[in-house]
């Protein structure tokens, strides 16, 4: 039987994956309920002291990054309502949900900045591509390569931040 630590790490990863799927498939109303609930659970039961600051900062970063990419024409959300005129709530909610992984199931990765960059460069664009297919969002041709660079840089930044 797996130790409690491994069970907690697995539950953390599965919570994120469930949240990702619920947000992308369910849209903004489901994201508000399910994503909000998953974040509340994480902060109540799993978060390290002060981790809420990182999650909140990452949420703001997501609004700036994806919101900026949307303003540049990277996304076509069709008729979806945009939060602050920038993003649908479901897409924004993925940022704080991802942040719940940083100090838990992805903690091992930050010791290897180049591997973290490679994982970010691959998994970031794949997440956007899969999400776009499921949520019927059109992506500009330049968006996925841009996301690869952004997520590689973000993961290197997390690696440096995490060491402090």
XYZ file of N, CA, C and O in Angstrom:
656
model
N 0.844 -1.186 0.000
C 0.000 0.000 0.000
C 0.883 1.240 0.000
O 1.914 1.273 0.659
N 0.490 2.223 -0.739
C 1.256 3.464 -0.852
C 1.215 4.230 0.469
O 0.234 4.193 1.199
N 2.306 4.934 0.733
C 2.365 5.727 1.954
C 1.384 6.891 1.868
O 0.911 7.257 0.787
N 1.100 7.494 3.021
C 0.197 8.644 3.055
C 0.708 9.784 2.178
O -0.079 10.471 1.538
N 2.026 9.987 2.166
C 2.588 11.079 1.361
C 2.302 10.843 -0.122
O 1.880 11.757 -0.825
N 2.535 9.620 -0.607
C 2.291 9.316 -2.016
C 0.802 9.397 -2.345
O 0.422 9.841 -3.429
N -0.033 8.979 -1.415
C -1.477 9.096 -1.627
C -1.880 10.558 -1.750
O -2.693 10.918 -2.609
N -1.311 11.406 -0.903
C -1.626 12.834 -0.949
C -1.161 13.453 -2.262
O -1.872 14.278 -2.855
N 0.025 13.053 -2.729
C 0.541 13.579 -4.000
C -0.326 13.122 -5.171
O -0.621 13.911 -6.081
N -0.730 11.882 -5.153
C -1.597 11.356 -6.206
C -2.964 12.056 -6.179
O -3.486 12.453 -7.224
N -3.518 12.245 -4.987
C -4.801 12.928 -4.856
C -4.684 14.371 -5.353
O -5.593 14.886 -6.008
N -3.560 15.010 -5.078
C -3.319 16.375 -5.554
C -3.342 16.416 -7.085
O -4.004 17.272 -7.682
N -2.637 15.500 -7.717
C -2.583 15.464 -9.183
C -3.952 15.132 -9.772
O -4.379 15.761 -10.752
N -4.649 14.183 -9.188
C -5.968 13.801 -9.695
C -6.988 14.920 -9.499
O -7.863 15.120 -10.353
N -6.875 15.660 -8.396
C -7.758 16.809 -8.171
C -7.568 17.848 -9.264
O -8.526 18.416 -9.775
N -6.300 18.102 -9.623
C -6.050 19.057 -10.701
C -6.641 18.552 -12.013
O -7.298 19.304 -12.736
N -6.393 17.307 -12.357
C -6.891 16.757 -13.624
C -8.420 16.803 -13.678
O -8.996 17.161 -14.715
N -9.067 16.457 -12.580
C -10.529 16.534 -12.540
C -10.983 17.985 -12.700
O -11.931 18.269 -13.438
N -10.296 18.900 -12.028
C -10.635 20.314 -12.145
C -10.441 20.828 -13.556
O -11.276 21.580 -14.077
N -9.345 20.434 -14.192
C -9.071 20.846 -15.570
C -10.222 20.402 -16.471
O -10.773 21.191 -17.241
N -10.583 19.131 -16.368
C -11.637 18.587 -17.225
C -12.982 19.256 -16.948
O -13.704 19.628 -17.884
N -13.313 19.440 -15.691
C -14.583 20.087 -15.350
C -14.631 21.520 -15.875
O -15.657 21.959 -16.400
N -13.541 22.248 -15.728
C -13.506 23.635 -16.201
C -13.636 23.712 -17.717
O -14.422 24.499 -18.250
N -12.873 22.894 -18.419
C -12.846 22.960 -19.879
C -14.161 22.476 -20.479
O -14.721 23.124 -21.368
N -14.668 21.374 -19.999
C -15.898 20.811 -20.560
C -17.134 21.520 -20.017
O -18.087 21.763 -20.754
N -17.107 21.893 -18.742
C -18.286 22.467 -18.114
C -18.479 23.945 -18.346
O -19.571 24.465 -18.163
N -17.407 24.649 -18.704
C -17.527 26.083 -18.920
C -17.419 26.877 -17.636
O -17.096 26.358 -16.572
N -17.718 28.144 -17.743
C -17.457 29.074 -16.648
C -18.314 28.840 -15.408
O -17.824 28.996 -14.289
N -19.578 28.468 -15.573
C -20.414 28.252 -14.383
C -19.921 27.041 -13.593
O -19.854 27.077 -12.365
N -19.559 25.976 -14.285
C -19.013 24.794 -13.615
C -17.641 25.130 -13.023
O -17.318 24.707 -11.908
N -16.855 25.911 -13.742
C -15.526 26.293 -13.240
C -15.639 27.082 -11.943
O -14.838 26.895 -11.030
N -16.634 27.955 -11.865
C -16.812 28.745 -10.642
C -17.110 27.831 -9.455
O -16.536 27.996 -8.380
N -17.991 26.858 -9.669
C -18.366 25.952 -8.580
C -17.298 24.898 -8.312
O -16.809 24.765 -7.189
N -16.944 24.134 -9.338
C -16.002 23.031 -9.151
C -14.599 23.554 -8.869
O -13.935 23.092 -7.936
N -14.138 24.509 -9.670
C -12.804 25.064 -9.459
C -12.697 25.761 -8.123
O -11.723 25.580 -7.386
N -13.719 26.546 -7.805
C -13.726 27.210 -6.506
C -13.728 26.211 -5.354
O -13.030 26.391 -4.360
N -14.508 25.160 -5.505
C -14.551 24.122 -4.476
C -13.219 23.397 -4.325
O -12.763 23.140 -3.203
N -12.600 23.063 -5.444
C -11.298 22.383 -5.385
C -10.230 23.282 -4.777
O -9.385 22.819 -3.997
N -10.249 24.560 -5.120
C -9.298 25.501 -4.515
C -9.545 25.644 -3.015
O -8.592 25.656 -2.223
N -10.804 25.746 -2.634
C -11.130 25.866 -1.212
C -10.666 24.624 -0.450
O -10.085 24.730 0.637
N -10.905 23.447 -1.027
C -10.462 22.199 -0.400
C -8.943 22.211 -0.239
O -8.424 21.875 0.832
N -8.250 22.573 -1.286
C -6.781 22.593 -1.227
C -6.297 23.541 -0.132
O -5.426 23.175 0.660
N -6.851 24.745 -0.108
C -6.404 25.724 0.888
C -6.756 25.292 2.303
O -5.992 25.535 3.237
N -7.880 24.617 2.476
C -8.321 24.189 3.797
C -7.544 22.967 4.289
O -7.119 22.914 5.437
N -7.335 21.991 3.402
C -6.798 20.701 3.843
C -5.354 20.419 3.460
O -4.711 19.607 4.111
N -4.851 21.046 2.410
C -3.570 20.601 1.855
C -2.497 21.675 1.797
O -1.307 21.346 1.745
N -2.880 22.922 1.735
C -1.921 23.993 1.458
C -0.917 24.165 2.594
O -1.237 23.982 3.768
N 0.284 24.520 2.196
C 1.315 24.876 3.154
C 1.033 26.279 3.681
O 0.339 27.060 3.024
N 1.578 26.627 4.833
C 1.371 27.993 5.342
C 1.839 29.033 4.306
O 2.940 28.940 3.780
N 0.987 29.972 4.007
C 1.328 31.025 3.055
C 1.218 30.649 1.593
O 1.429 31.493 0.724
N 0.867 29.409 1.295
C 0.766 28.977 -0.105
C -0.314 29.751 -0.853
O -0.225 29.926 -2.071
N -1.303 30.229 -0.145
C -2.385 30.987 -0.785
C -1.829 32.190 -1.543
O -2.380 32.571 -2.566
N -0.727 32.783 -1.038
C -0.134 33.930 -1.730
C 0.382 33.533 -3.111
O 0.212 34.266 -4.082
N 1.030 32.392 -3.182
C 1.540 31.904 -4.466
C 0.382 31.618 -5.415
O 0.425 31.999 -6.586
N -0.654 30.963 -4.921
C -1.811 30.635 -5.759
C -2.475 31.910 -6.268
O -2.799 32.018 -7.454
N -2.653 32.883 -5.395
C -3.261 34.154 -5.809
C -2.380 34.877 -6.830
O -2.879 35.413 -7.828
N -1.074 34.894 -6.598
C -0.156 35.529 -7.548
C -0.170 34.836 -8.901
O -0.135 35.489 -9.953
N -0.229 33.523 -8.886
C -0.260 32.764 -10.134
C -1.568 33.008 -10.877
O -1.592 33.073 -12.102
N -2.656 33.160 -10.135
C -3.951 33.476 -10.758
C -3.878 34.829 -11.459
O -4.362 34.975 -12.591
N -3.276 35.813 -10.812
C -3.120 37.134 -11.446
C -2.202 37.052 -12.660
O -2.460 37.691 -13.683
N -1.144 36.281 -12.543
C -0.239 36.092 -13.678
C -0.986 35.486 -14.862
O -0.809 35.906 -16.005
N -1.834 34.512 -14.592
C -2.620 33.882 -15.654
C -3.534 34.862 -16.351
O -3.689 34.829 -17.576
N -4.135 35.744 -15.570
C -5.000 36.760 -16.166
C -4.190 37.675 -17.092
O -4.638 38.008 -18.183
N -2.991 38.018 -16.665
C -2.145 38.888 -17.494
C -1.634 38.154 -18.735
O -1.685 38.694 -19.840
N -1.133 36.933 -18.562
C -0.539 36.192 -19.684
C -1.601 35.821 -20.717
O -1.514 36.210 -21.889
N -2.605 35.059 -20.300
C -3.623 34.625 -21.265
C -4.498 35.795 -21.718
O -4.927 35.841 -22.868
N -4.744 36.738 -20.813
C -5.493 37.932 -21.216
C -4.740 38.723 -22.271
O -5.320 39.188 -23.257
N -3.427 38.863 -22.080
C -2.608 39.553 -23.086
C -2.588 38.813 -24.410
O -2.690 39.431 -25.477
N -2.478 37.490 -24.341
C -2.496 36.698 -25.579
C -3.842 36.812 -26.284
O -3.903 36.829 -27.512
N -4.915 36.908 -25.513
C -6.224 37.094 -26.124
C -6.317 38.469 -26.787
O -6.840 38.589 -27.896
N -5.817 39.500 -26.128
C -5.836 40.840 -26.717
C -5.025 40.898 -28.011
O -5.316 41.697 -28.899
N -4.002 40.032 -28.109
C -3.195 39.959 -29.332
C -3.837 39.091 -30.410
O -3.274 38.927 -31.497
N -5.002 38.523 -30.115
C -5.710 37.704 -31.103
C -5.371 36.232 -31.052
O -5.635 35.504 -32.011
N -4.838 35.759 -29.952
C -4.446 34.355 -29.842
C -5.595 33.382 -29.691
O -5.470 32.213 -30.031
N -6.709 33.853 -29.157
C -7.868 32.995 -28.912
C -9.092 33.580 -29.609
O -9.240 34.791 -29.696
N -9.972 32.694 -30.040
C -11.308 33.104 -30.469
C -12.287 32.279 -29.645
O -12.458 31.081 -29.875
N -12.897 32.928 -28.660
C -13.795 32.250 -27.736
C -15.239 32.234 -28.218
O -16.132 31.840 -27.463
N -15.480 32.685 -29.432
C -16.832 32.759 -29.990
C -17.699 33.651 -29.114
O -17.361 34.792 -28.891
N -18.797 33.130 -28.602
C -19.752 33.943 -27.840
C -19.570 33.830 -26.325
O -20.433 34.275 -25.571
N -18.484 33.231 -25.863
C -18.322 33.024 -24.425
C -18.110 34.352 -23.699
O -17.426 35.239 -24.184
N -18.706 34.448 -22.514
C -18.539 35.644 -21.679
C -17.103 35.707 -21.174
O -16.530 34.692 -20.765
N -16.524 36.898 -21.225
C -15.135 37.086 -20.810
C -15.066 37.825 -19.485
O -15.727 38.846 -19.291
N -14.259 37.313 -18.587
C -14.034 37.937 -17.292
C -13.137 39.155 -17.493
O -12.057 39.038 -18.080
N -13.582 40.314 -17.041
C -12.850 41.574 -17.216
C -12.551 41.865 -18.689
O -11.587 42.555 -19.005
N -13.338 41.273 -19.572
C -13.138 41.473 -20.997
C -11.918 40.761 -21.555
O -11.527 40.999 -22.696
N -11.304 39.867 -20.761
C -10.052 39.225 -21.176
C -10.178 37.735 -21.455
O -9.688 37.259 -22.473
N -10.766 36.994 -20.524
C -10.786 35.531 -20.606
C -12.097 34.985 -20.071
O -12.690 35.579 -19.162
N -12.507 33.817 -20.542
C -13.607 33.131 -19.868
C -13.110 32.649 -18.494
O -11.940 32.300 -18.331
N -13.995 32.629 -17.545
C -13.631 32.202 -16.194
C -13.032 30.806 -16.190
O -12.084 30.528 -15.454
N -13.554 29.918 -17.035
C -13.056 28.534 -17.033
C -11.578 28.473 -17.394
O -10.840 27.661 -16.831
N -11.119 29.300 -18.327
C -9.708 29.275 -18.708
C -8.854 29.881 -17.604
O -7.810 29.340 -17.252
N -9.315 30.980 -17.039
C -8.555 31.608 -15.962
C -8.423 30.685 -14.763
O -7.371 30.631 -14.121
N -9.471 29.929 -14.437
C -9.467 29.048 -13.266
C -8.377 27.983 -13.359
O -7.890 27.488 -12.333
N -7.931 27.656 -14.562
C -6.884 26.646 -14.707
C -5.560 27.104 -14.095
O -4.754 26.279 -13.664
N -5.328 28.405 -14.041
C -4.075 28.921 -13.477
C -3.972 28.672 -11.981
O -2.974 28.091 -11.522
N -4.940 29.081 -11.155
C -4.800 28.764 -9.731
C -4.865 27.259 -9.457
O -4.212 26.771 -8.527
N -5.622 26.524 -10.276
C -5.635 25.073 -10.093
C -4.259 24.484 -10.362
O -3.794 23.609 -9.622
N -3.581 24.951 -11.414
C -2.216 24.477 -11.672
C -1.299 24.823 -10.501
O -0.439 24.022 -10.106
N -1.474 26.002 -9.932
C -0.612 26.440 -8.830
C -0.711 25.518 -7.623
O 0.232 25.441 -6.829
N -1.826 24.782 -7.478
C -1.949 23.846 -6.352
C -1.008 22.652 -6.494
O -0.791 21.925 -5.529
N -0.443 22.461 -7.670
C 0.494 21.353 -7.897
C 1.930 21.704 -7.511
O 2.735 20.823 -7.227
N 2.258 22.977 -7.529
C 3.648 23.424 -7.458
C 4.364 22.930 -6.208
O 5.485 22.411 -6.293
N 3.777 23.066 -5.046
C 4.430 22.661 -3.798
C 4.104 21.231 -3.397
O 4.490 20.793 -2.321
N 3.412 20.516 -4.245
C 2.955 19.180 -3.883
C 3.410 18.167 -4.936
O 4.559 17.759 -4.925
N 2.528 17.785 -5.848
C 2.881 16.692 -6.764
C 3.957 17.066 -7.776
O 4.599 16.173 -8.334
N 4.205 18.344 -8.016
C 5.286 18.737 -8.923
C 6.543 19.228 -8.196
O 7.493 19.664 -8.838
N 6.566 19.141 -6.876
C 7.687 19.685 -6.102
C 9.029 19.084 -6.529
O 10.042 19.789 -6.552
N 9.056 17.826 -6.883
C 10.306 17.172 -7.290
C 10.900 17.798 -8.548
O 12.115 17.836 -8.727
N 10.020 18.305 -9.439
C 10.447 18.789 -10.754
C 11.295 20.055 -10.674
O 12.180 20.266 -11.505
N 11.052 20.891 -9.696
C 11.690 22.205 -9.645
C 13.178 22.130 -9.330
O 13.896 23.109 -9.502
N 13.666 20.975 -8.919
C 15.113 20.801 -8.700
C 15.866 20.651 -10.019
O 17.085 20.686 -10.042
N 15.142 20.469 -11.106
C 15.730 20.242 -12.424
C 15.194 21.284 -13.405
O 14.266 20.995 -14.179
N 15.745 22.485 -13.403
C 15.176 23.573 -14.205
C 15.058 23.266 -15.698
O 14.062 23.640 -16.322
N 16.036 22.597 -16.276
C 15.952 22.296 -17.710
C 14.855 21.275 -18.005
O 14.127 21.400 -18.996
N 14.734 20.286 -17.147
C 13.650 19.316 -17.305
C 12.297 20.010 -17.094
O 11.336 19.749 -17.828
N 12.233 20.892 -16.107
C 10.992 21.644 -15.865
C 10.629 22.468 -17.097
O 9.459 22.515 -17.501
N 11.620 23.117 -17.704
C 11.371 23.911 -18.912
C 10.866 23.027 -20.050
O 9.918 23.389 -20.755
N 11.479 21.882 -20.221
C 11.052 20.956 -21.277
C 9.621 20.466 -21.021
O 8.792 20.445 -21.942
N 9.333 20.098 -19.783
C 7.975 19.656 -19.448
C 6.965 20.774 -19.684
O 5.872 20.528 -20.210
N 7.313 21.998 -19.306
C 6.424 23.133 -19.534
C 6.217 23.399 -21.008
O 5.098 23.675 -21.452
N 7.298 23.319 -21.780
C 7.226 23.590 -23.218
C 6.373 22.561 -23.949
O 5.788 22.866 -24.994
N 6.280 21.362 -23.404
C 5.469 20.310 -24.033
C 4.050 20.287 -23.470
O 3.070 20.331 -24.213
N 3.940 20.238 -22.154
C 2.616 20.052 -21.550
C 1.751 21.310 -21.602
O 0.525 21.203 -21.710
N 2.355 22.491 -21.547
C 1.568 23.724 -21.635
C 0.782 23.800 -22.934
O -0.461 23.874 -22.916
N 1.473 23.770 -24.084
C 0.739 23.825 -25.353
C -0.230 22.654 -25.560
O -1.314 22.840 -26.116
N 0.134 21.463 -25.094
C -0.785 20.329 -25.227
C -2.071 20.566 -24.437
O -3.162 20.214 -24.899
N -1.942 21.172 -23.263
C -3.116 21.490 -22.457
C -4.009 22.500 -23.175
O -5.234 22.339 -23.208
N -3.405 23.529 -23.770
C -4.192 24.516 -24.507
C -4.834 23.900 -25.743
O -5.987 24.192 -26.059
N -4.094 23.054 -26.435
C -4.631 22.416 -27.636
C -5.821 21.524 -27.287
O -6.890 21.610 -27.904
N -5.645 20.664 -26.284
C -6.736 19.787 -25.866
C -7.930 20.571 -25.346
O -9.077 20.266 -25.665
N -7.655 21.597 -24.560
C -8.738 22.428 -24.046
C -9.489 23.138 -25.153
O -10.716 23.252 -25.110
N -8.753 23.617 -26.140
C -9.399 24.313 -27.262
C -10.318 23.366 -28.036
O -11.421 23.760 -28.432
N -9.881 22.134 -28.233
C -10.725 21.165 -28.931
C -12.007 20.876 -28.147
O -13.095 20.845 -28.719
N -11.871 20.690 -26.846
C -13.030 20.349 -26.021
C -13.977 21.533 -25.820
O -15.187 21.352 -25.727
N -13.427 22.741 -25.740
C -14.252 23.926 -25.457
C -14.621 24.695 -26.720
O -15.202 25.767 -26.631
N -14.269 24.154 -27.871
C -14.568 24.792 -29.159
C -14.024 26.217 -29.236
O -14.726 27.165 -29.579
N -12.759 26.327 -28.891
C -12.039 27.604 -28.969
C -11.074 27.501 -30.137
O -10.418 26.470 -30.321
N -10.983 28.544 -30.926
C -10.032 28.572 -32.038
C -8.756 29.259 -31.571
O -8.807 30.322 -30.945
N -7.625 28.631 -31.879
C -6.321 29.180 -31.500
C -5.633 29.736 -32.740
O -5.645 29.107 -33.795
N -4.996 30.890 -32.592
C -4.204 31.454 -33.684
C -3.023 30.518 -33.955
O -2.530 29.851 -33.044
N -2.531 30.457 -35.193
C -1.430 29.553 -35.530
C -0.170 29.790 -34.701
O 0.590 28.856 -34.444
N 0.056 31.000 -34.257
C 1.264 31.319 -33.507
C 1.134 31.045 -32.009
O 2.117 31.084 -31.276
N -0.094 30.746 -31.543
C -0.318 30.659 -30.102
C 0.404 29.484 -29.444
O 1.011 29.655 -28.384
N 0.356 28.304 -30.008
C 0.981 27.150 -29.357
C 2.500 27.292 -29.262
O 3.071 27.003 -28.200
N 3.188 27.750 -30.311
C 4.632 28.000 -30.124
C 4.903 29.071 -29.059
O 5.852 28.943 -28.275
N 4.063 30.093 -29.020
C 4.220 31.118 -27.977
C 3.993 30.509 -26.600
O 4.743 30.802 -25.650
N 2.987 29.650 -26.471
C 2.721 29.000 -25.191
C 3.890 28.099 -24.777
O 4.207 28.000 -23.592
N 4.526 27.457 -25.738
C 5.689 26.621 -25.409
C 6.782 27.471 -24.769
O 7.371 27.088 -23.745
N 7.058 28.621 -25.353
C 8.078 29.514 -24.786
C 7.645 30.067 -23.428
O 8.455 30.129 -22.489
N 6.401 30.463 -23.315
C 5.895 31.023 -22.061
C 5.976 29.998 -20.941
O 6.472 30.282 -19.849
N 5.494 28.783 -21.202
C 5.479 27.779 -20.141
C 6.876 27.259 -19.815
O 7.155 26.901 -18.664
N 7.766 27.238 -20.786
C 9.161 26.896 -20.474
C 9.743 27.946 -19.537
O 10.377 27.618 -18.519
N 9.526 29.205 -19.848
C 10.032 30.292 -19.001
C 9.369 30.274 -17.622
O 10.049 30.473 -16.604
N 8.067 30.040 -17.580
C 7.378 29.963 -16.291
C 7.946 28.846 -15.422
O 8.143 29.030 -14.217
N 8.200 27.710 -16.020
C 8.710 26.582 -15.244
C 10.140 26.827 -14.765
O 10.495 26.428 -13.652
N 10.946 27.481 -15.563
C 12.279 27.873 -15.082
C 12.133 28.874 -13.938
O 12.830 28.780 -12.920
N 11.221 29.822 -14.089
C 10.981 30.789 -13.023
C 10.511 30.121 -11.739
O 10.970 30.473 -10.644
N 9.611 29.164 -11.857
C 9.154 28.433 -10.670
C 10.325 27.692 -10.043
O 10.469 27.683 -8.819
N 11.180 27.094 -10.854
C 12.348 26.392 -10.329
C 13.229 27.325 -9.507
O 13.699 26.964 -8.425
N 13.442 28.506 -9.996
C 14.270 29.475 -9.265
C 13.564 29.970 -8.017
O 14.149 30.121 -6.968
N 12.276 30.265 -8.146
C 11.476 30.751 -7.017
C 11.397 29.673 -5.931
O 11.496 29.965 -4.753
N 11.208 28.438 -6.360
C 11.016 27.320 -5.433
C 12.260 27.086 -4.576
O 12.160 26.686 -3.434
N 13.436 27.360 -5.115
C 14.682 27.140 -4.373
C 14.827 28.077 -3.185
O 15.558 27.793 -2.264
N 14.136 29.236 -3.240
C 14.268 30.198 -2.136
C 13.586 29.737 -0.892
O 12.679 29.058 -0.802
